Amino acid sequence: GQQVMQIPQYQHVQEGEDFTTYCNSSTTLSNIQWYKQRPGGHPVFLIQLVKSGEVKKQKRLTFQFGEAKKNSSLHITATQTTDVGTYFCAGRRATNKLIFGTGTLLAVQP
Amino acid sequence: NAGVTQTPKFQVLKTGQSMTLQCAQDMNHEYMSWYRQDPGMGLRLIHYSVGAGITDQGEVPNGYNVSRSTTEDFPLRLLSAAPSQTSVYFCASKGSGGAIDTQYFGPGTRLTVL
């Protein structure tokens, strides 16, 4: 079954509001990646986190990797309509398999 | 570079038919994989390959076969299509080595099994 869970499944925000999606794994991960998929498109790589407690920023996006390397979060500050899409986390396990989370669909109302 | 290409973009099959989804990459990547995407399920790994001649099963391999005779190509075969295989299929590739583990996805194949 699904071993990387994401919450929420869906989030609807007003433009300018913040947004956060959370990712939890049942096992320790060697790294975690985040992808964005626009409606009708394919997943596109955003970032990779490797170290315990790591925090990375990309403009309005902040990514965190938990101390135990089992959870992660993506926070978007002041959302824009261009942020619309589904955000996936993906955990790399020791077996080299990349397991994707269930995704969070973000809708932004102008 | 074309990156990762997939054909066809759309396909409709009848139950019991077989077909092959094509995937090719021109980045000389060793690692290639197939995912299926269903609503509310995210992307689930079907099969993957760490190099030519080497394949392994992912989370949901039943009903699918793969082979990797060249570095560039990684076709996915549906042996006897079933309605439960209606999905969007994505092929992905990544290079080996390096600090960043980026996977590059193809545009997807939207498959409907009637």
mmCIF file with all atom_site columns, C-alpha atoms in Angstrom:
data_model
loop_
_atom_site.group_PDB
_atom_site.id
_atom_site.type_symbol
_atom_site.label_atom_id
_atom_site.label_alt_id
_atom_site.label_comp_id
_atom_site.label_asym_id
_atom_site.label_entity_id
_atom_site.label_seq_id
_atom_site.pdbx_PDB_ins_code
_atom_site.Cartn_x
_atom_site.Cartn_y
_atom_site.Cartn_z
_atom_site.occupancy
_atom_site.B_iso_or_equiv
_atom_site.pdbx_formal_charge
_atom_site.auth_seq_id
_atom_site.auth_comp_id
_atom_site.auth_asym_id
_atom_site.auth_atom_id
_atom_site.pdbx_PDB_model_num
ATOM 1   C CA . GLY A 1 1   ? 0.000   0.000  0.000   1.00 0.00 ? 1   GLY A CA 1
ATOM 2   C CA . GLN A 1 2   ? 0.870   3.667  -0.045  1.00 0.00 ? 2   GLN A CA 1
ATOM 3   C CA . GLN A 1 3   ? 3.771   4.254  2.322   1.00 0.00 ? 3   GLN A CA 1
ATOM 4   C CA . VAL A 1 4   ? 4.188   7.973  1.807   1.00 0.00 ? 4   VAL A CA 1
ATOM 5   C CA . MET A 1 5   ? 1.134   9.954  2.822   1.00 0.00 ? 5   MET A CA 1
ATOM 6   C CA . GLN A 1 6   ? 0.414   13.584 2.091   1.00 0.00 ? 6   GLN A CA 1
ATOM 7   C CA . ILE A 1 7   ? -2.089  15.927 3.669   1.00 0.00 ? 7   ILE A CA 1
ATOM 8   C CA . PRO A 1 8   ? -4.259  17.637 2.763   1.00 0.00 ? 8   PRO A CA 1
ATOM 9   C CA . GLN A 1 9   ? -5.492  16.015 -0.452  1.00 0.00 ? 9   GLN A CA 1
ATOM 10  C CA . TYR A 1 10  ? -6.948  19.311 -1.608  1.00 0.00 ? 10  TYR A CA 1
ATOM 11  C CA . GLN A 1 11  ? -6.544  22.954 -0.595  1.00 0.00 ? 11  GLN A CA 1
ATOM 12  C CA . HIS A 1 12  ? -8.401  25.962 -1.917  1.00 0.00 ? 12  HIS A CA 1
ATOM 13  C CA . VAL A 1 13  ? -6.932  29.357 -1.028  1.00 0.00 ? 13  VAL A CA 1
ATOM 14  C CA . GLN A 1 14  ? -7.450  32.980 -1.950  1.00 0.00 ? 14  GLN A CA 1
ATOM 15  C CA . GLU A 1 15  ? -4.590  34.527 -3.860  1.00 0.00 ? 15  GLU A CA 1
ATOM 16  C CA . GLY A 1 16  ? -2.140  35.993 -1.352  1.00 0.00 ? 16  GLY A CA 1
ATOM 17  C CA . GLU A 1 17  ? -2.835  33.414 1.369   1.00 0.00 ? 17  GLU A CA 1
ATOM 18  C CA . ASP A 1 18  ? -0.193  30.936 2.486   1.00 0.00 ? 18  ASP A CA 1
ATOM 19  C CA . PHE A 1 19  ? -0.294  27.201 1.770   1.00 0.00 ? 19  PHE A CA 1
ATOM 20  C CA . THR A 1 20  ? 1.377   24.190 3.386   1.00 0.00 ? 20  THR A CA 1
ATOM 21  C CA . THR A 1 21  ? 1.419   20.517 2.455   1.00 0.00 ? 21  THR A CA 1
ATOM 22  C CA . TYR A 1 22  ? 2.817   17.784 4.687   1.00 0.00 ? 22  TYR A CA 1
ATOM 23  C CA . CYS A 1 23  ? 4.423   14.496 3.751   1.00 0.00 ? 23  CYS A CA 1
ATOM 24  C CA . ASN A 1 24  ? 4.909   11.501 6.079   1.00 0.00 ? 24  ASN A CA 1
ATOM 25  C CA . SER A 1 25  ? 6.749   8.257  5.438   1.00 0.00 ? 25  SER A CA 1
ATOM 26  C CA . SER A 1 26  ? 6.482   5.008  7.383   1.00 0.00 ? 26  SER A CA 1
ATOM 27  C CA . THR A 1 27  ? 10.218  4.422  6.943   1.00 0.00 ? 27  THR A CA 1
ATOM 28  C CA . THR A 1 28  ? 13.373  6.503  7.054   1.00 0.00 ? 28  THR A CA 1
ATOM 29  C CA . LEU A 1 29  ? 14.277  8.041  3.713   1.00 0.00 ? 29  LEU A CA 1
ATOM 30  C CA . SER A 1 30  ? 17.682  8.645  2.156   1.00 0.00 ? 30  SER A CA 1
ATOM 31  C CA . ASN A 1 31  ? 16.303  11.753 0.503   1.00 0.00 ? 31  ASN A CA 1
ATOM 32  C CA . ILE A 1 32  ? 13.022  13.435 -0.265  1.00 0.00 ? 32  ILE A CA 1
ATOM 33  C CA . GLN A 1 33  ? 12.077  15.252 -3.424  1.00 0.00 ? 33  GLN A CA 1
ATOM 34  C CA . TRP A 1 34  ? 9.247   17.572 -4.316  1.00 0.00 ? 34  TRP A CA 1
ATOM 35  C CA . TYR A 1 35  ? 7.537   17.784 -7.685  1.00 0.00 ? 35  TYR A CA 1
ATOM 36  C CA . LYS A 1 36  ? 4.862   20.027 -9.155  1.00 0.00 ? 36  LYS A CA 1
ATOM 37  C CA . GLN A 1 37  ? 2.347   18.874 -11.717 1.00 0.00 ? 37  GLN A CA 1
ATOM 38  C CA . ARG A 1 38  ? 0.255   21.430 -13.560 1.00 0.00 ? 38  ARG A CA 1
ATOM 39  C CA . PRO A 1 39  ? -3.249  20.315 -14.642 1.00 0.00 ? 39  PRO A CA 1
ATOM 40  C CA . GLY A 1 40  ? -2.903  18.032 -17.667 1.00 0.00 ? 40  GLY A CA 1
ATOM 41  C CA . GLY A 1 41  ? 0.878   18.041 -17.398 1.00 0.00 ? 41  GLY A CA 1
ATOM 42  C CA . HIS A 1 42  ? 3.625   15.839 -16.054 1.00 0.00 ? 42  HIS A CA 1
ATOM 43  C CA . PRO A 1 43  ? 5.514   16.066 -12.754 1.00 0.00 ? 43  PRO A CA 1
ATOM 44  C CA . VAL A 1 44  ? 8.398   18.513 -12.767 1.00 0.00 ? 44  VAL A CA 1
ATOM 45  C CA . PHE A 1 45  ? 11.222  18.340 -10.231 1.00 0.00 ? 45  PHE A CA 1
ATOM 46  C CA . LEU A 1 46  ? 11.378  21.213 -7.745  1.00 0.00 ? 46  LEU A CA 1
ATOM 47  C CA . ILE A 1 47  ? 13.976  20.307 -5.125  1.00 0.00 ? 47  ILE A CA 1
ATOM 48  C CA . GLN A 1 48  ? 15.737  17.565 -3.204  1.00 0.00 ? 48  GLN A CA 1
ATOM 49  C CA . LEU A 1 49  ? 16.454  17.438 0.531   1.00 0.00 ? 49  LEU A CA 1
ATOM 50  C CA . VAL A 1 50  ? 19.039  15.048 1.928   1.00 0.00 ? 50  VAL A CA 1
ATOM 51  C CA . LYS A 1 51  ? 20.130  16.070 5.405   1.00 0.00 ? 51  LYS A CA 1
ATOM 52  C CA . SER A 1 52  ? 18.214  15.656 8.642   1.00 0.00 ? 52  SER A CA 1
ATOM 53  C CA . GLY A 1 53  ? 16.527  18.961 9.543   1.00 0.00 ? 53  GLY A CA 1
ATOM 54  C CA . GLU A 1 54  ? 17.427  20.546 6.204   1.00 0.00 ? 54  GLU A CA 1
ATOM 55  C CA . VAL A 1 55  ? 15.580  23.678 5.099   1.00 0.00 ? 55  VAL A CA 1
ATOM 56  C CA . LYS A 1 56  ? 15.738  25.051 1.565   1.00 0.00 ? 56  LYS A CA 1
ATOM 57  C CA . LYS A 1 57  ? 14.050  28.049 -0.024  1.00 0.00 ? 57  LYS A CA 1
ATOM 58  C CA . GLN A 1 58  ? 13.106  28.840 -3.595  1.00 0.00 ? 58  GLN A CA 1
ATOM 59  C CA . LYS A 1 59  ? 11.642  32.348 -3.725  1.00 0.00 ? 59  LYS A CA 1
ATOM 60  C CA . ARG A 1 60  ? 8.222   31.981 -2.015  1.00 0.00 ? 60  ARG A CA 1
ATOM 61  C CA . LEU A 1 61  ? 8.603   28.213 -1.470  1.00 0.00 ? 61  LEU A CA 1
ATOM 62  C CA . THR A 1 62  ? 10.163  26.773 1.705   1.00 0.00 ? 62  THR A CA 1
ATOM 63  C CA . PHE A 1 63  ? 10.968  23.071 1.993   1.00 0.00 ? 63  PHE A CA 1
ATOM 64  C CA . GLN A 1 64  ? 11.820  21.231 5.207   1.00 0.00 ? 64  GLN A CA 1
ATOM 65  C CA . PHE A 1 65  ? 13.076  17.704 5.926   1.00 0.00 ? 65  PHE A CA 1
ATOM 66  C CA . GLY A 1 66  ? 12.336  16.327 9.381   1.00 0.00 ? 66  GLY A CA 1
ATOM 67  C CA . GLU A 1 67  ? 14.953  15.424 11.945  1.00 0.00 ? 67  GLU A CA 1
ATOM 68  C CA . ALA A 1 68  ? 14.084  11.731 11.704  1.00 0.00 ? 68  ALA A CA 1
ATOM 69  C CA . LYS A 1 69  ? 14.097  11.889 7.866   1.00 0.00 ? 69  LYS A CA 1
ATOM 70  C CA . LYS A 1 70  ? 10.547  10.542 7.782   1.00 0.00 ? 70  LYS A CA 1
ATOM 71  C CA . ASN A 1 71  ? 8.564   13.702 7.123   1.00 0.00 ? 71  ASN A CA 1
ATOM 72  C CA . SER A 1 72  ? 8.744   16.836 5.079   1.00 0.00 ? 72  SER A CA 1
ATOM 73  C CA . SER A 1 73  ? 6.759   19.957 4.319   1.00 0.00 ? 73  SER A CA 1
ATOM 74  C CA . LEU A 1 74  ? 6.363   22.503 1.547   1.00 0.00 ? 74  LEU A CA 1
ATOM 75  C CA . HIS A 1 75  ? 5.184   25.998 2.444   1.00 0.00 ? 75  HIS A CA 1
ATOM 76  C CA . ILE A 1 76  ? 4.210   28.607 -0.126  1.00 0.00 ? 76  ILE A CA 1
ATOM 77  C CA . THR A 1 77  ? 4.031   32.216 1.051   1.00 0.00 ? 77  THR A CA 1
ATOM 78  C CA . ALA A 1 78  ? 1.521   34.567 -0.574  1.00 0.00 ? 78  ALA A CA 1
ATOM 79  C CA . THR A 1 79  ? 0.185   32.184 -3.206  1.00 0.00 ? 79  THR A CA 1
ATOM 80  C CA . GLN A 1 80  ? -0.276  33.288 -6.793  1.00 0.00 ? 80  GLN A CA 1
ATOM 81  C CA . THR A 1 81  ? -2.483  31.831 -9.528  1.00 0.00 ? 81  THR A CA 1
ATOM 82  C CA . THR A 1 82  ? 0.652   30.415 -11.139 1.00 0.00 ? 82  THR A CA 1
ATOM 83  C CA . ASP A 1 83  ? 1.066   28.140 -8.083  1.00 0.00 ? 83  ASP A CA 1
ATOM 84  C CA . VAL A 1 84  ? -1.992  26.100 -9.108  1.00 0.00 ? 84  VAL A CA 1
ATOM 85  C CA . GLY A 1 85  ? -1.298  22.389 -9.510  1.00 0.00 ? 85  GLY A CA 1
ATOM 86  C CA . THR A 1 86  ? -0.635  19.195 -7.596  1.00 0.00 ? 86  THR A CA 1
ATOM 87  C CA . TYR A 1 87  ? 2.410   19.033 -5.349  1.00 0.00 ? 87  TYR A CA 1
ATOM 88  C CA . PHE A 1 88  ? 3.966   15.638 -4.750  1.00 0.00 ? 88  PHE A CA 1
ATOM 89  C CA . CYS A 1 89  ? 6.629   14.575 -2.339  1.00 0.00 ? 89  CYS A CA 1
ATOM 90  C CA . ALA A 1 90  ? 8.679   11.514 -3.243  1.00 0.00 ? 90  ALA A CA 1
ATOM 91  C CA . GLY A 1 91  ? 10.854  9.571  -0.846  1.00 0.00 ? 91  GLY A CA 1
ATOM 92  C CA . ARG A 1 92  ? 13.953  7.676  -1.893  1.00 0.00 ? 92  ARG A CA 1
ATOM 93  C CA . ARG A 1 93  ? 14.296  4.509  0.096   1.00 0.00 ? 93  ARG A CA 1
ATOM 94  C CA . ALA A 1 94  ? 17.367  2.371  0.764   1.00 0.00 ? 94  ALA A CA 1
ATOM 95  C CA . THR A 1 95  ? 16.179  -0.035 -1.963  1.00 0.00 ? 95  THR A CA 1
ATOM 96  C CA . ASN A 1 96  ? 16.631  2.825  -4.470  1.00 0.00 ? 96  ASN A CA 1
ATOM 97  C CA . LYS A 1 97  ? 12.899  2.908  -5.179  1.00 0.00 ? 97  LYS A CA 1
ATOM 98  C CA . LEU A 1 98  ? 11.313  6.344  -5.330  1.00 0.00 ? 98  LEU A CA 1
ATOM 99  C CA . ILE A 1 99  ? 7.888   6.249  -3.695  1.00 0.00 ? 99  ILE A CA 1
ATOM 100 C CA . PHE A 1 100 ? 5.548   9.135  -4.390  1.00 0.00 ? 100 PHE A CA 1
ATOM 101 C CA . GLY A 1 101 ? 3.089   10.610 -1.959  1.00 0.00 ? 101 GLY A CA 1
ATOM 102 C CA . THR A 1 102 ? -0.593  10.906 -2.785  1.00 0.00 ? 102 THR A CA 1
ATOM 103 C CA . GLY A 1 103 ? -0.256  14.564 -3.708  1.00 0.00 ? 103 GLY A CA 1
ATOM 104 C CA . THR A 1 104 ? -1.939  17.803 -2.672  1.00 0.00 ? 104 THR A CA 1
ATOM 105 C CA . LEU A 1 105 ? -4.022  19.652 -5.234  1.00 0.00 ? 105 LEU A CA 1
ATOM 106 C CA . LEU A 1 106 ? -3.761  23.417 -4.764  1.00 0.00 ? 106 LEU A CA 1
ATOM 107 C CA . ALA A 1 107 ? -6.436  25.704 -6.170  1.00 0.00 ? 107 ALA A CA 1
ATOM 108 C CA . VAL A 1 108 ? -5.866  29.460 -5.997  1.00 0.00 ? 108 VAL A CA 1
ATOM 109 C CA . GLN A 1 109 ? -8.757  31.842 -6.407  1.00 0.00 ? 109 GLN A CA 1
ATOM 110 C CA . PRO A 1 110 ? -7.806  35.269 -7.801  1.00 0.00 ? 110 PRO A CA 1
ATOM 111 C CA . ASN B 2 1   ? 17.736  17.100 -26.373 1.00 0.00 ? 1   ASN B CA 1
ATOM 112 C CA . ALA B 2 2   ? 14.158  15.817 -26.583 1.00 0.00 ? 2   ALA B CA 1
ATOM 113 C CA . GLY B 2 3   ? 14.365  14.571 -22.984 1.00 0.00 ? 3   GLY B CA 1
ATOM 114 C CA . VAL B 2 4   ? 11.887  11.762 -22.250 1.00 0.00 ? 4   VAL B CA 1
ATOM 115 C CA . THR B 2 5   ? 9.398   10.955 -24.987 1.00 0.00 ? 5   THR B CA 1
ATOM 116 C CA . GLN B 2 6   ? 6.358   8.702  -24.788 1.00 0.00 ? 6   GLN B CA 1
ATOM 117 C CA . THR B 2 7   ? 4.059   7.282  -27.440 1.00 0.00 ? 7   THR B CA 1
ATOM 118 C CA . PRO B 2 8   ? 1.173   7.169  -27.924 1.00 0.00 ? 8   PRO B CA 1
ATOM 119 C CA . LYS B 2 9   ? -0.319  10.147 -26.083 1.00 0.00 ? 9   LYS B CA 1
ATOM 120 C CA . PHE B 2 10  ? -3.772  8.592  -25.992 1.00 0.00 ? 10  PHE B CA 1
ATOM 121 C CA . GLN B 2 11  ? -4.958  4.997  -26.424 1.00 0.00 ? 11  GLN B CA 1
ATOM 122 C CA . VAL B 2 12  ? -8.260  3.165  -26.117 1.00 0.00 ? 12  VAL B CA 1
ATOM 123 C CA . LEU B 2 13  ? -8.186  -0.618 -25.767 1.00 0.00 ? 13  LEU B CA 1
ATOM 124 C CA . LYS B 2 14  ? -10.758 -3.318 -25.377 1.00 0.00 ? 14  LYS B CA 1
ATOM 125 C CA . THR B 2 15  ? -10.526 -5.761 -22.483 1.00 0.00 ? 15  THR B CA 1
ATOM 126 C CA . GLY B 2 16  ? -8.093  -8.543 -23.320 1.00 0.00 ? 16  GLY B CA 1
ATOM 127 C CA . GLN B 2 17  ? -6.115  -6.652 -25.941 1.00 0.00 ? 17  GLN B CA 1
ATOM 128 C CA . SER B 2 18  ? -2.376  -6.257 -25.572 1.00 0.00 ? 18  SER B CA 1
ATOM 129 C CA . MET B 2 19  ? -0.230  -3.262 -26.362 1.00 0.00 ? 19  MET B CA 1
ATOM 130 C CA . THR B 2 20  ? 3.139   -1.668 -25.728 1.00 0.00 ? 20  THR B CA 1
ATOM 131 C CA . LEU B 2 21  ? 3.669   1.830  -24.386 1.00 0.00 ? 21  LEU B CA 1
ATOM 132 C CA . GLN B 2 22  ? 6.894   3.273  -25.730 1.00 0.00 ? 22  GLN B CA 1
ATOM 133 C CA . CYS B 2 23  ? 9.387   5.348  -23.746 1.00 0.00 ? 23  CYS B CA 1
ATOM 134 C CA . ALA B 2 24  ? 12.699  6.748  -24.905 1.00 0.00 ? 24  ALA B CA 1
ATOM 135 C CA . GLN B 2 25  ? 15.239  9.158  -23.461 1.00 0.00 ? 25  GLN B CA 1
ATOM 136 C CA . ASP B 2 26  ? 18.245  10.810 -25.083 1.00 0.00 ? 26  ASP B CA 1
ATOM 137 C CA . MET B 2 27  ? 20.077  11.880 -21.919 1.00 0.00 ? 27  MET B CA 1
ATOM 138 C CA . ASN B 2 28  ? 22.088  8.648  -21.521 1.00 0.00 ? 28  ASN B CA 1
ATOM 139 C CA . HIS B 2 29  ? 20.380  8.000  -18.198 1.00 0.00 ? 29  HIS B CA 1
ATOM 140 C CA . GLU B 2 30  ? 20.897  4.626  -16.580 1.00 0.00 ? 30  GLU B CA 1
ATOM 141 C CA . TYR B 2 31  ? 17.790  4.646  -14.398 1.00 0.00 ? 31  TYR B CA 1
ATOM 142 C CA . MET B 2 32  ? 14.336  4.487  -15.959 1.00 0.00 ? 32  MET B CA 1
ATOM 143 C CA . SER B 2 33  ? 10.956  3.781  -14.447 1.00 0.00 ? 33  SER B CA 1
ATOM 144 C CA . TRP B 2 34  ? 7.254   3.510  -15.175 1.00 0.00 ? 34  TRP B CA 1
ATOM 145 C CA . TYR B 2 35  ? 4.508   4.985  -13.002 1.00 0.00 ? 35  TYR B CA 1
ATOM 146 C CA . ARG B 2 36  ? 0.771   4.974  -13.209 1.00 0.00 ? 36  ARG B CA 1
ATOM 147 C CA . GLN B 2 37  ? -1.287  7.865  -11.897 1.00 0.00 ? 37  GLN B CA 1
ATOM 148 C CA . ASP B 2 38  ? -4.828  7.422  -10.659 1.00 0.00 ? 38  ASP B CA 1
ATOM 149 C CA . PRO B 2 39  ? -7.031  10.016 -8.908  1.00 0.00 ? 39  PRO B CA 1
ATOM 150 C CA . GLY B 2 40  ? -6.273  10.179 -5.183  1.00 0.00 ? 40  GLY B CA 1
ATOM 151 C CA . MET B 2 41  ? -3.477  7.608  -5.475  1.00 0.00 ? 41  MET B CA 1
ATOM 152 C CA . GLY B 2 42  ? -0.564  9.722  -6.565  1.00 0.00 ? 42  GLY B CA 1
ATOM 153 C CA . LEU B 2 43  ? 2.075   8.057  -8.717  1.00 0.00 ? 43  LEU B CA 1
ATOM 154 C CA . ARG B 2 44  ? 2.668   4.366  -8.169  1.00 0.00 ? 44  ARG B CA 1
ATOM 155 C CA . LEU B 2 45  ? 5.806   2.633  -9.375  1.00 0.00 ? 45  LEU B CA 1
ATOM 156 C CA . ILE B 2 46  ? 5.166   -0.241 -11.789 1.00 0.00 ? 46  ILE B CA 1
ATOM 157 C CA . HIS B 2 47  ? 8.641   -1.357 -12.888 1.00 0.00 ? 47  HIS B CA 1
ATOM 158 C CA . TYR B 2 48  ? 12.071  0.189  -12.966 1.00 0.00 ? 48  TYR B CA 1
ATOM 159 C CA . SER B 2 49  ? 15.478  -0.441 -14.484 1.00 0.00 ? 49  SER B CA 1
ATOM 160 C CA . VAL B 2 50  ? 18.936  0.539  -13.251 1.00 0.00 ? 50  VAL B CA 1
ATOM 161 C CA . GLY B 2 51  ? 20.583  -0.139 -16.593 1.00 0.00 ? 51  GLY B CA 1
ATOM 162 C CA . ALA B 2 52  ? 20.364  -2.063 -19.844 1.00 0.00 ? 52  ALA B CA 1
ATOM 163 C CA . GLY B 2 53  ? 19.474  -5.680 -19.209 1.00 0.00 ? 53  GLY B CA 1
ATOM 164 C CA . ILE B 2 54  ? 18.348  -5.081 -15.609 1.00 0.00 ? 54  ILE B CA 1
ATOM 165 C CA . THR B 2 55  ? 14.744  -4.619 -14.514 1.00 0.00 ? 55  THR B CA 1
ATOM 166 C CA . ASP B 2 56  ? 12.883  -4.947 -11.237 1.00 0.00 ? 56  ASP B CA 1
ATOM 167 C CA . GLN B 2 57  ? 9.353   -4.723 -9.916  1.00 0.00 ? 57  GLN B CA 1
ATOM 168 C CA . GLY B 2 58  ? 7.827   -1.714 -8.239  1.00 0.00 ? 58  GLY B CA 1
ATOM 169 C CA . GLU B 2 59  ? 4.685   -1.432 -6.128  1.00 0.00 ? 59  GLU B CA 1
ATOM 170 C CA . VAL B 2 60  ? 2.110   -2.515 -8.731  1.00 0.00 ? 60  VAL B CA 1
ATOM 171 C CA . PRO B 2 61  ? 3.790   -4.799 -11.320 1.00 0.00 ? 61  PRO B CA 1
ATOM 172 C CA . ASN B 2 62  ? 0.972   -7.273 -11.986 1.00 0.00 ? 62  ASN B CA 1
ATOM 173 C CA . GLY B 2 63  ? -0.316  -7.269 -15.556 1.00 0.00 ? 63  GLY B CA 1
ATOM 174 C CA . TYR B 2 64  ? 2.734   -5.438 -16.915 1.00 0.00 ? 64  TYR B CA 1
ATOM 175 C CA . ASN B 2 65  ? 6.034   -6.540 -18.413 1.00 0.00 ? 65  ASN B CA 1
ATOM 176 C CA . VAL B 2 66  ? 9.141   -4.523 -19.185 1.00 0.00 ? 66  VAL B CA 1
ATOM 177 C CA . SER B 2 67  ? 12.483  -5.065 -20.867 1.00 0.00 ? 67  SER B CA 1
ATOM 178 C CA . ARG B 2 68  ? 15.571  -2.887 -21.243 1.00 0.00 ? 68  ARG B CA 1
ATOM 179 C CA . SER B 2 69  ? 17.612  -3.962 -24.249 1.00 0.00 ? 69  SER B CA 1
ATOM 180 C CA . THR B 2 70  ? 19.164  -0.502 -24.734 1.00 0.00 ? 70  THR B CA 1
ATOM 181 C CA . THR B 2 71  ? 19.962  2.450  -22.484 1.00 0.00 ? 71  THR B CA 1
ATOM 182 C CA . GLU B 2 72  ? 17.581  4.665  -24.461 1.00 0.00 ? 72  GLU B CA 1
ATOM 183 C CA . ASP B 2 73  ? 14.383  2.590  -24.534 1.00 0.00 ? 73  ASP B CA 1
ATOM 184 C CA . PHE B 2 74  ? 12.164  1.167  -21.812 1.00 0.00 ? 74  PHE B CA 1
ATOM 185 C CA . PRO B 2 75  ? 8.856   -0.158 -23.220 1.00 0.00 ? 75  PRO B CA 1
ATOM 186 C CA . LEU B 2 76  ? 5.955   -1.188 -20.997 1.00 0.00 ? 76  LEU B CA 1
ATOM 187 C CA . ARG B 2 77  ? 3.798   -4.077 -22.183 1.00 0.00 ? 77  ARG B CA 1
ATOM 188 C CA . LEU B 2 78  ? 0.225   -4.730 -21.146 1.00 0.00 ? 78  LEU B CA 1
ATOM 189 C CA . LEU B 2 79  ? -0.316  -8.436 -21.674 1.00 0.00 ? 79  LEU B CA 1
ATOM 190 C CA . SER B 2 80  ? -4.111  -8.588 -21.481 1.00 0.00 ? 80  SER B CA 1
ATOM 191 C CA . ALA B 2 81  ? -5.672  -5.208 -20.788 1.00 0.00 ? 81  ALA B CA 1
ATOM 192 C CA . ALA B 2 82  ? -8.246  -4.864 -18.020 1.00 0.00 ? 82  ALA B CA 1
ATOM 193 C CA . PRO B 2 83  ? -10.488 -1.901 -17.096 1.00 0.00 ? 83  PRO B CA 1
ATOM 194 C CA . SER B 2 84  ? -8.478  -1.553 -13.855 1.00 0.00 ? 84  SER B CA 1
ATOM 195 C CA . GLN B 2 85  ? -5.509  -0.543 -16.008 1.00 0.00 ? 85  GLN B CA 1
ATOM 196 C CA . THR B 2 86  ? -7.269  2.601  -17.179 1.00 0.00 ? 86  THR B CA 1
ATOM 197 C CA . SER B 2 87  ? -4.856  5.267  -16.020 1.00 0.00 ? 87  SER B CA 1
ATOM 198 C CA . VAL B 2 88  ? -2.263  7.827  -17.021 1.00 0.00 ? 88  VAL B CA 1
ATOM 199 C CA . TYR B 2 89  ? 1.162   6.263  -17.466 1.00 0.00 ? 89  TYR B CA 1
ATOM 200 C CA . PHE B 2 90  ? 4.370   8.209  -16.988 1.00 0.00 ? 90  PHE B CA 1
ATOM 201 C CA . CYS B 2 91  ? 7.863   7.139  -17.876 1.00 0.00 ? 91  CYS B CA 1
ATOM 202 C CA . ALA B 2 92  ? 10.771  8.778  -16.065 1.00 0.00 ? 92  ALA B CA 1
ATOM 203 C CA . SER B 2 93  ? 14.550  8.677  -16.188 1.00 0.00 ? 93  SER B CA 1
ATOM 204 C CA . LYS B 2 94  ? 17.449  9.892  -14.075 1.00 0.00 ? 94  LYS B CA 1
ATOM 205 C CA . GLY B 2 95  ? 21.191  9.857  -14.313 1.00 0.00 ? 95  GLY B CA 1
ATOM 206 C CA . SER B 2 96  ? 23.422  7.922  -11.959 1.00 0.00 ? 96  SER B CA 1
ATOM 207 C CA . GLY B 2 97  ? 25.902  9.632  -9.685  1.00 0.00 ? 97  GLY B CA 1
ATOM 208 C CA . GLY B 2 98  ? 25.859  13.284 -8.714  1.00 0.00 ? 98  GLY B CA 1
ATOM 209 C CA . ALA B 2 99  ? 24.314  14.879 -5.675  1.00 0.00 ? 99  ALA B CA 1
ATOM 210 C CA . ILE B 2 100 ? 20.903  15.647 -7.138  1.00 0.00 ? 100 ILE B CA 1
ATOM 211 C CA . ASP B 2 101 ? 18.484  12.786 -7.749  1.00 0.00 ? 101 ASP B CA 1
ATOM 212 C CA . THR B 2 102 ? 16.289  14.535 -10.332 1.00 0.00 ? 102 THR B CA 1
ATOM 213 C CA . GLN B 2 103 ? 13.816  12.431 -12.241 1.00 0.00 ? 103 GLN B CA 1
ATOM 214 C CA . TYR B 2 104 ? 12.686  13.675 -15.634 1.00 0.00 ? 104 TYR B CA 1
ATOM 215 C CA . PHE B 2 105 ? 9.190   12.686 -16.661 1.00 0.00 ? 105 PHE B CA 1
ATOM 216 C CA . GLY B 2 106 ? 7.735   12.146 -20.100 1.00 0.00 ? 106 GLY B CA 1
ATOM 217 C CA . PRO B 2 107 ? 4.439   13.778 -21.136 1.00 0.00 ? 107 PRO B CA 1
ATOM 218 C CA . GLY B 2 108 ? 2.396   10.674 -20.289 1.00 0.00 ? 108 GLY B CA 1
ATOM 219 C CA . THR B 2 109 ? 0.116   8.220  -22.064 1.00 0.00 ? 109 THR B CA 1
ATOM 220 C CA . ARG B 2 110 ? -3.587  8.367  -21.264 1.00 0.00 ? 110 ARG B CA 1
ATOM 221 C CA . LEU B 2 111 ? -4.957  4.825  -21.528 1.00 0.00 ? 111 LEU B CA 1
ATOM 222 C CA . THR B 2 112 ? -8.605  3.802  -21.413 1.00 0.00 ? 112 THR B CA 1
ATOM 223 C CA . VAL B 2 113 ? -9.597  0.130  -21.292 1.00 0.00 ? 113 VAL B CA 1
ATOM 224 C CA . LEU B 2 114 ? -13.222 -0.578 -22.138 1.00 0.00 ? 114 LEU B CA 1
#
